[in-house]
Coordinates of C-alpha atoms in Angstrom, one line a residue:
M13 CA 4.2 -9.5 -4.5
D14 CA 6.3 -7.0 -6.3
A15 CA 5.6 -3.4 -5.8
A16 CA 5.4 -2.9 -9.6
L17 CA 2.3 -4.0 -11.5
P18 CA 2.9 -6.8 -14.0
V19 CA 0.7 -5.1 -16.6
P20 CA 0.2 -1.4 -17.0
L21 CA -3.2 -0.1 -16.0
E22 CA -5.1 3.2 -16.3
F23 CA -7.7 4.3 -13.9
R24 CA -9.3 7.5 -12.4
L25 CA -9.5 8.2 -8.6
P26 CA -12.8 9.3 -7.1
D27 CA -13.1 13.0 -6.4
G28 CA -11.2 14.0 -3.2
W29 CA -9.1 10.9 -3.0
L30 CA -5.3 11.6 -2.9
A31 CA -2.6 9.4 -4.4
V32 CA 0.2 8.8 -1.9
D33 CA 3.6 7.1 -2.0
P34 CA 2.8 3.5 -0.8
E35 CA 6.0 3.1 1.2
T36 CA 5.7 6.3 3.2
G37 CA 1.9 5.7 3.6
G38 CA 2.6 2.3 5.2
A39 CA 1.3 0.2 2.3
T40 CA 4.3 -1.9 1.5
G41 CA 4.3 -4.3 -1.4
V42 CA 1.7 -2.5 -3.4
A43 CA 2.1 -0.6 -6.7
F44 CA -0.3 2.2 -6.0
A45 CA -2.1 3.7 -2.9
A46 CA -4.6 6.5 -2.4
V47 CA -6.3 7.9 0.8
H48 CA -9.6 9.3 1.5
P49 CA -9.6 13.0 2.6
Q50 CA -11.4 12.3 5.9
S51 CA -10.2 9.9 8.6
D52 CA -12.5 8.0 10.9
A53 CA -11.5 7.5 14.5
G54 CA -7.8 8.0 13.6
F55 CA -7.9 5.6 10.6
T56 CA -7.7 6.8 7.0
A57 CA -9.6 4.8 4.4
N58 CA -7.4 3.7 1.6
I59 CA -7.3 2.1 -1.9
T60 CA -4.4 0.0 -3.0
I61 CA -3.5 -1.8 -6.2
D62 CA -1.1 -4.8 -6.5
G63 CA -0.7 -7.7 -8.8
E64 CA 1.4 -10.6 -10.2
Y65 CA 1.6 -12.8 -13.2
R66 CA -0.4 -16.0 -12.7
P67 CA -0.7 -18.2 -15.7
D68 CA -3.1 -20.7 -14.2
A69 CA -6.8 -20.3 -15.2
E70 CA -8.2 -21.0 -11.7
M71 CA -6.0 -18.3 -10.1
L72 CA -8.5 -15.8 -8.6
D73 CA -9.9 -18.1 -6.0
E74 CA -6.5 -19.1 -4.9
I75 CA -5.2 -15.6 -4.7
A76 CA -8.2 -14.5 -2.7
E77 CA -7.6 -17.3 -0.2
E78 CA -3.9 -16.4 0.0
S79 CA -5.0 -12.8 0.9
V80 CA -7.1 -14.1 3.8
K81 CA -4.3 -16.2 5.1
R82 CA -1.8 -13.3 4.9
L83 CA -4.2 -11.0 6.7
R84 CA -4.6 -13.5 9.5
H85 CA -0.8 -13.1 10.2
F86 CA -1.2 -9.5 11.5
A87 CA -4.9 -9.0 12.2
E88 CA -7.4 -10.4 14.7
S89 CA -10.7 -12.1 14.1
V90 CA -10.5 -12.2 10.3
V91 CA -13.9 -13.2 8.9
L92 CA -14.6 -13.8 5.2
V93 CA -18.0 -12.0 4.9
D94 CA -18.6 -12.6 1.2
R95 CA -16.8 -14.0 -1.8
R96 CA -18.4 -14.1 -5.3
E97 CA -17.2 -14.7 -8.9
V98 CA -18.2 -11.9 -11.2
G99 CA -17.3 -10.9 -14.7
S100 CA -17.4 -13.3 -17.6
A101 CA -15.4 -16.2 -19.1
D102 CA -13.4 -13.7 -21.1
T103 CA -12.8 -11.2 -18.3
P104 CA -13.1 -13.2 -15.0
A105 CA -13.2 -11.3 -11.7
L106 CA -13.8 -12.1 -8.1
I107 CA -14.9 -9.9 -5.2
Q108 CA -14.6 -10.6 -1.5
R109 CA -15.2 -8.7 1.7
L110 CA -13.3 -9.3 4.9
S111 CA -13.8 -7.9 8.4
F112 CA -11.1 -7.9 11.0
A113 CA -9.6 -6.0 13.9
A114 CA -6.1 -4.6 13.7
A115 CA -3.8 -2.3 15.7
V116 CA -2.9 0.8 13.8
G117 CA -0.4 2.9 15.8
S118 CA -1.5 2.6 19.4
A119 CA -5.2 2.2 18.6
R120 CA -7.2 -1.0 17.8
H121 CA -9.7 -0.6 14.9
D122 CA -12.5 -2.7 13.5
L123 CA -11.9 -2.7 9.8
V124 CA -13.5 -3.9 6.6
Q125 CA -11.6 -4.7 3.4
S126 CA -13.4 -5.0 0.1
Q127 CA -11.2 -6.7 -2.5
V128 CA -11.6 -7.0 -6.3
Y129 CA -9.5 -9.5 -8.2
L130 CA -9.2 -9.0 -11.9
S131 CA -7.7 -11.3 -14.5
V132 CA -5.9 -8.9 -16.9
V133 CA -4.3 -9.7 -20.2
D134 CA -1.1 -7.8 -21.0
V135 CA -1.9 -5.5 -24.0
A136 CA 1.7 -5.6 -25.2
D137 CA 1.9 -9.5 -24.9
P138 CA -1.6 -11.2 -25.0
R139 CA 0.1 -14.5 -23.9
Q140 CA 0.8 -12.9 -20.5
Q141 CA -2.0 -12.9 -18.0
A142 CA -1.9 -11.2 -14.6
A143 CA -4.0 -11.1 -11.5
V144 CA -4.6 -7.6 -10.2
R145 CA -6.0 -6.9 -6.7
L146 CA -7.9 -3.6 -6.0
T147 CA -8.4 -3.2 -2.3
L148 CA -10.5 -0.7 -0.2
T149 CA -9.7 -0.7 3.6
T150 CA -11.9 1.3 5.9
T151 CA -13.2 1.4 9.4
T152 CA -16.4 -0.6 9.8
A153 CA -18.3 2.7 10.5
Q154 CA -16.9 4.4 7.3
H155 CA -17.2 1.5 4.9
D156 CA -20.7 2.1 3.6
T157 CA -19.9 5.8 3.1
V158 CA -16.9 5.2 0.8
L159 CA -17.9 2.0 -0.9
A160 CA -19.6 3.8 -3.8
D161 CA -16.3 5.7 -4.4
F162 CA -14.5 2.4 -4.6
Q163 CA -17.0 0.9 -6.9
D164 CA -16.7 4.0 -9.2
F165 CA -12.9 3.6 -9.1
V166 CA -13.1 -0.1 -10.0
R167 CA -15.3 0.7 -13.1
T168 CA -12.5 2.9 -14.4
V169 CA -9.6 0.3 -14.2
R170 CA -8.5 -1.1 -17.5
P171 CA -5.3 -2.4 -19.2
S172 CA -3.1 0.2 -20.8
A173 CA -0.6 -0.1 -23.6
R174 CA 3.1 0.1 -22.5
V175 CA 4.9 3.2 -23.7
E176 CA 8.4 2.5 -25.0
I177 CA 10.9 5.4 -24.8

């Protein structure tokens, strides 16, 4: 996926979360990254956003499955804990939760990833539809503590009009 979002979005970070440069923060291939102010056992919870144009109507299930397959390339014991369609026919969305183990630096961590997939119509060109993925990655121990922040963040995400200069 490209590092730029296919459609402009606006959103508000939860209190205390800090936006970081995705590349220097180790989150390659995403358009936006933020980190929680408190690490847990040497791992810092993070929120990322990425997306791509996907014209097919049944895209969210496919993209969610692609995410699971990609994660299996670098993580151990990837388990799909939950996957549900949410939203409406006009604004479809899908959520999934994955658990896995991964080496971060020299330490192995048990992690949880909560992913929200949104089908977003481009405000500037309503014929264009994109799939946007919002991801929260945390340690298993910290997940329940920061999940409400992520849910609050997701509620603020919406399409934005492009600004031409």
